[in-house]
């Protein structure tokens, strides 16, 4: 979710209708080219971005280490940048080279970051390839888990939990109804893969979930999960059902 400017001289933090439309087209093009790594046809809406980044706002004014994975065209990145307390660090991981270049442009031109460029880093790679000694208070994932194999999802979720500090929070989302549509329109092996991924994620929800909401105002509507790494194994969460009646 990176920045695409209709006017290259316009500031990346203030997007008019033309900039937003251009960004949407860039996202659509990349979703067609790379449907396995770009899981949507449009950037995340403001309500979805706000909910995904709420854990950072809740920590304010404490300094936080933040990781965003699958940042795309930067719609969630902007929400993170606007909510980051002074002194916080943000690592952005984006495997798509076109999106990564746009994210670097966004970061380079963002207000109040020119003197603190070292506090925000863009990594053009998969999160499994990220090498760091840093542990994160907040991780925001935009990865399309429904496009991955169960093995890939398990590897990524395991990596997230390794990177989270005890007590740290992970948020991620999926689109409402997408699994049922794909199940009806795809082959039997593909439908089986979808069910296996859903079952695997449900295991993580059962153990770590602390919140779940549905954002009906997003296009398409999205379900947001919030998971927390326990301070110790004895503090792991029990089962939690989503709250589909919450409107954002």
Tab-separated table of C-alpha atoms in Angstrom:
chain	number	residue	atom	x	y	z
A	1	UNK	CA	0.000	0.000	0.000
A	2	UNK	CA	2.510	2.648	-1.231
A	3	UNK	CA	2.301	6.148	-2.651
A	4	UNK	CA	1.487	6.861	-6.263
A	5	UNK	CA	1.421	10.561	-7.085
A	6	UNK	CA	-0.452	11.964	-10.042
A	7	UNK	CA	1.800	15.002	-9.642
A	8	UNK	CA	5.350	13.972	-8.637
A	9	UNK	CA	5.858	17.312	-6.878
A	10	UNK	CA	2.800	16.975	-4.654
A	11	UNK	CA	3.427	16.042	-1.005
A	12	UNK	CA	2.824	12.326	-0.417
A	13	UNK	CA	0.881	12.883	2.797
A	14	UNK	CA	-1.866	14.997	1.189
A	15	UNK	CA	-3.713	12.997	-1.453
A	16	UNK	CA	-6.488	14.478	-3.520
A	17	UNK	CA	-9.012	12.485	-5.591
A	18	UNK	CA	-6.621	12.299	-8.556
A	19	UNK	CA	-3.796	10.893	-6.412
A	20	UNK	CA	-6.100	8.371	-4.777
A	21	UNK	CA	-7.424	7.252	-8.172
A	22	UNK	CA	-3.896	6.849	-9.535
A	23	UNK	CA	-2.919	4.867	-6.445
A	24	UNK	CA	-5.946	2.642	-6.921
A	25	UNK	CA	-5.017	1.927	-10.532
A	26	UNK	CA	-1.438	1.103	-9.517
A	27	UNK	CA	-2.760	-1.335	-6.926
A	28	UNK	CA	-5.121	-2.950	-9.442
A	29	UNK	CA	-2.338	-3.395	-12.011
A	30	UNK	CA	-0.045	-5.047	-9.464
A	31	UNK	CA	-2.853	-7.289	-8.191
A	32	UNK	CA	-3.316	-8.604	-11.743
A	33	UNK	CA	0.418	-9.050	-12.298
A	34	UNK	CA	1.114	-10.626	-8.908
A	35	UNK	CA	-2.163	-12.081	-7.622
A	36	UNK	CA	-0.345	-14.437	-5.256
A	37	UNK	CA	1.325	-11.619	-3.296
A	38	UNK	CA	-1.238	-8.819	-3.781
A	39	UNK	CA	-4.434	-10.077	-2.208
A	40	UNK	CA	-6.826	-7.261	-3.106
A	41	UNK	CA	-7.819	-5.049	-6.018
A	42	UNK	CA	-7.816	-1.838	-3.940
A	43	UNK	CA	-5.833	-0.245	-1.083
A	44	UNK	CA	-7.191	-0.453	2.455
A	45	UNK	CA	-9.742	2.222	3.352
A	46	UNK	CA	-9.280	4.745	6.161
A	47	UNK	CA	-11.484	2.867	8.640
A	48	UNK	CA	-9.598	-0.371	8.077
A	49	UNK	CA	-6.212	1.371	8.330
A	50	UNK	CA	-7.308	3.051	11.555
A	51	UNK	CA	-8.410	-0.215	13.170
A	52	UNK	CA	-5.251	-2.047	12.105
A	53	UNK	CA	-3.068	0.635	13.699
A	54	UNK	CA	-5.094	1.123	16.905
A	55	UNK	CA	-2.569	-0.870	19.010
A	56	UNK	CA	0.061	1.773	18.257
A	57	UNK	CA	-2.310	4.559	19.276
A	58	UNK	CA	-3.131	2.687	22.488
A	59	UNK	CA	0.585	2.538	23.383
A	60	UNK	CA	1.086	6.282	22.887
A	61	UNK	CA	3.027	8.200	24.097
A	62	UNK	CA	5.381	5.291	24.776
A	63	UNK	CA	8.143	4.740	22.214
A	64	UNK	CA	7.382	1.677	20.078
A	65	UNK	CA	9.132	-0.607	17.631
A	66	UNK	CA	6.706	-1.244	14.777
A	67	UNK	CA	6.781	-3.673	11.850
A	68	UNK	CA	4.461	-3.434	8.847
A	69	UNK	CA	4.449	-6.380	6.432
A	70	UNK	CA	2.803	-6.281	3.007
A	71	UNK	CA	2.497	-2.484	2.998
A	72	UNK	CA	1.394	-2.259	-0.644
A	73	UNK	CA	0.639	1.328	-1.666
A	74	UNK	CA	1.020	2.811	1.819
A	75	UNK	CA	-2.539	3.431	3.003
A	76	UNK	CA	-1.841	1.731	6.348
A	77	UNK	CA	1.728	3.089	6.387
A	78	UNK	CA	0.354	6.639	6.450
A	79	UNK	CA	-1.803	5.793	9.460
A	80	UNK	CA	1.237	4.333	11.242
A	81	UNK	CA	3.396	7.371	10.453
A	82	UNK	CA	0.730	9.751	11.735
A	83	UNK	CA	0.429	7.802	15.005
A	84	UNK	CA	4.089	7.032	15.749
A	85	UNK	CA	5.294	8.678	18.972
A	86	UNK	CA	8.572	10.600	18.796
A	87	UNK	CA	11.527	8.232	18.930
A	88	UNK	CA	9.637	5.191	17.609
A	89	UNK	CA	11.075	2.917	14.912
A	90	UNK	CA	9.172	1.555	11.907
A	91	UNK	CA	10.338	-1.257	9.623
A	92	UNK	CA	8.285	-1.717	6.447
A	93	UNK	CA	8.572	-5.036	4.592
A	94	UNK	CA	7.197	-5.204	1.046
A	95	UNK	CA	8.122	-7.954	-1.430
A	96	UNK	CA	6.773	-6.148	-4.506
A	97	UNK	CA	9.543	-3.990	-6.026
A	98	UNK	CA	7.115	-1.415	-7.516
A	99	UNK	CA	5.365	-0.935	-4.193
A	100	UNK	CA	8.690	-0.759	-2.317
A	101	UNK	CA	9.888	2.097	-4.530
A	102	UNK	CA	6.669	4.016	-3.879
A	103	UNK	CA	6.953	3.407	-0.149
A	104	UNK	CA	10.468	4.862	-0.130
A	105	UNK	CA	9.090	7.939	-1.901
A	106	UNK	CA	6.346	8.212	0.719
A	107	UNK	CA	8.801	7.952	3.613
A	108	UNK	CA	11.319	10.339	2.035
A	109	UNK	CA	8.708	13.084	1.616
A	110	UNK	CA	6.679	12.582	4.765
A	111	UNK	CA	6.532	15.658	7.082
A	112	UNK	CA	8.798	15.624	10.158
A	113	UNK	CA	10.689	12.552	8.905
A	114	UNK	CA	13.361	14.364	6.922
A	115	UNK	CA	15.478	14.737	10.050
A	116	UNK	CA	14.730	11.190	11.225
A	117	UNK	CA	15.012	9.074	8.066
A	118	UNK	CA	16.896	6.354	9.959
A	119	UNK	CA	13.843	5.671	12.127
A	120	UNK	CA	11.814	4.358	9.178
A	121	UNK	CA	13.249	1.678	6.883
A	122	UNK	CA	11.742	0.010	3.808
A	123	UNK	CA	12.843	-3.568	3.085
A	124	UNK	CA	12.150	-5.034	-0.371
A	125	UNK	CA	11.921	-8.693	0.678
A	126	UNK	CA	9.706	-11.364	2.196
A	127	UNK	CA	9.283	-11.202	5.960
A	128	UNK	CA	10.835	-14.671	6.219
A	129	UNK	CA	14.030	-13.095	4.830
A	130	UNK	CA	14.128	-10.213	7.319
A	131	UNK	CA	17.232	-10.391	9.476
A	132	UNK	CA	17.024	-8.282	12.618
A	133	UNK	CA	17.758	-8.372	16.323
A	134	UNK	CA	14.875	-5.967	16.914
A	135	UNK	CA	11.716	-7.126	18.669
A	136	UNK	CA	8.468	-5.331	17.966
A	137	UNK	CA	5.708	-3.946	20.157
A	138	UNK	CA	3.270	-3.813	17.215
A	139	UNK	CA	3.156	-5.795	13.964
A	140	UNK	CA	0.625	-4.920	11.257
A	141	UNK	CA	0.225	-7.508	8.497
A	142	UNK	CA	-1.354	-6.856	5.115
A	143	UNK	CA	-0.362	-10.224	3.657
A	144	UNK	CA	-3.047	-12.163	1.726
A	145	UNK	CA	-3.022	-15.374	3.760
A	146	UNK	CA	-5.860	-16.771	1.640
A	147	UNK	CA	-3.440	-16.867	-1.324
A	148	UNK	CA	-0.792	-18.908	0.522
A	149	UNK	CA	-0.290	-22.568	1.318
A	150	UNK	CA	-0.849	-23.717	4.930
A	151	UNK	CA	2.909	-24.232	5.239
A	152	UNK	CA	3.609	-20.652	4.203
A	153	UNK	CA	1.004	-19.294	6.611
A	154	UNK	CA	2.447	-21.319	9.477
A	155	UNK	CA	5.972	-20.098	8.679
A	156	UNK	CA	4.872	-16.470	8.532
A	157	UNK	CA	2.788	-16.625	11.718
A	158	UNK	CA	5.656	-18.323	13.515
A	159	UNK	CA	7.973	-15.556	12.334
A	160	UNK	CA	5.563	-12.907	13.606
A	161	UNK	CA	5.436	-14.489	17.048
A	162	UNK	CA	9.242	-14.707	17.125
A	163	UNK	CA	9.517	-11.016	16.236
A	164	UNK	CA	6.928	-9.846	18.781
A	165	UNK	CA	7.997	-8.862	22.255
A	166	UNK	CA	6.097	-10.606	25.068
A	167	UNK	CA	2.890	-8.608	25.337
A	168	UNK	CA	3.281	-7.328	21.770
A	169	UNK	CA	0.294	-7.103	19.415
A	170	UNK	CA	-0.247	-8.407	15.869
A	171	UNK	CA	-3.123	-7.193	13.695
A	172	UNK	CA	-4.095	-8.586	10.320
A	173	UNK	CA	-7.218	-8.728	8.164
A	174	UNK	CA	-9.055	-10.852	5.637
A	175	UNK	CA	-11.931	-10.018	3.328
A	176	UNK	CA	-15.414	-11.130	4.301
A	177	UNK	CA	-16.863	-13.869	2.128
A	178	UNK	CA	-13.792	-14.257	-0.082
A	179	UNK	CA	-13.157	-17.830	1.065
A	180	UNK	CA	-16.707	-18.937	0.204
A	181	UNK	CA	-16.550	-17.309	-3.234
A	182	UNK	CA	-13.237	-18.990	-3.987
A	183	UNK	CA	-14.522	-22.322	-2.707
A	184	UNK	CA	-17.443	-22.162	-5.144
A	185	UNK	CA	-15.393	-20.988	-8.133
A	186	UNK	CA	-12.173	-22.976	-7.774
A	187	UNK	CA	-11.068	-26.585	-8.045
A	188	UNK	CA	-11.460	-29.105	-5.252
A	189	UNK	CA	-7.720	-29.026	-4.310
A	190	UNK	CA	-7.849	-25.225	-4.183
A	191	UNK	CA	-10.949	-25.331	-1.994
A	192	UNK	CA	-9.164	-27.805	0.298
A	193	UNK	CA	-6.196	-25.438	0.572
A	194	UNK	CA	-8.528	-22.601	1.551
A	195	UNK	CA	-10.132	-24.697	4.274
A	196	UNK	CA	-6.735	-25.797	5.599
A	197	UNK	CA	-5.510	-22.185	5.800
A	198	UNK	CA	-8.707	-21.149	7.596
A	199	UNK	CA	-8.327	-24.009	10.076
A	200	UNK	CA	-4.699	-23.118	10.750
A	201	UNK	CA	-5.530	-19.470	11.392
A	202	UNK	CA	-8.340	-20.521	13.717
A	203	UNK	CA	-5.755	-22.341	15.835
A	204	UNK	CA	-3.805	-19.086	16.252
A	205	UNK	CA	-7.050	-17.239	17.033
A	206	UNK	CA	-7.921	-19.771	19.709
A	207	UNK	CA	-4.549	-19.350	21.398
A	208	UNK	CA	-3.659	-15.685	20.918
A	209	UNK	CA	-6.667	-13.585	19.809
A	210	UNK	CA	-7.724	-10.663	22.001
A	211	UNK	CA	-10.050	-8.888	19.561
A	212	UNK	CA	-11.905	-9.252	16.261
A	213	UNK	CA	-14.007	-6.722	14.345
A	214	UNK	CA	-15.737	-6.409	10.989
A	215	UNK	CA	-15.214	-3.217	8.981
A	216	UNK	CA	-18.338	-3.046	6.836
A	217	UNK	CA	-17.361	0.332	5.393
A	218	UNK	CA	-14.279	-1.043	3.632
A	219	UNK	CA	-14.358	-2.125	-0.019
A	220	UNK	CA	-14.655	-5.060	0.219
A	221	UNK	CA	-15.732	-5.470	3.876
A	222	UNK	CA	-12.899	-6.810	5.995
A	223	UNK	CA	-12.490	-8.764	9.211
A	224	UNK	CA	-9.682	-7.598	11.500
A	225	UNK	CA	-8.033	-9.889	14.028
A	226	UNK	CA	-5.853	-8.713	16.890
A	227	UNK	CA	-3.489	-11.258	18.435
A	228	UNK	CA	-1.161	-10.800	21.395
A	229	UNK	CA	1.937	-12.717	22.339
A	230	UNK	CA	1.455	-13.653	25.991
A	231	UNK	CA	3.941	-12.613	28.648
A	232	UNK	CA	4.256	-16.347	29.336
A	233	UNK	CA	2.586	-19.544	28.128
A	234	UNK	CA	0.183	-19.585	31.070
A	235	UNK	CA	-1.297	-16.255	29.947
A	236	UNK	CA	-2.303	-17.377	26.447
A	237	UNK	CA	-5.846	-16.354	25.507
A	238	UNK	CA	-8.751	-18.750	25.231
A	239	UNK	CA	-11.150	-18.979	22.312
A	240	UNK	CA	-12.554	-15.698	21.015
A	241	UNK	CA	-15.352	-15.250	18.509
A	242	UNK	CA	-15.398	-12.346	16.097
A	243	UNK	CA	-17.741	-9.396	16.561
A	244	UNK	CA	-19.455	-8.996	13.172
A	245	UNK	CA	-21.898	-6.382	14.451
A	246	UNK	CA	-19.237	-3.695	14.958
A	247	UNK	CA	-19.338	-0.986	12.306
A	248	UNK	CA	-16.281	1.185	11.584
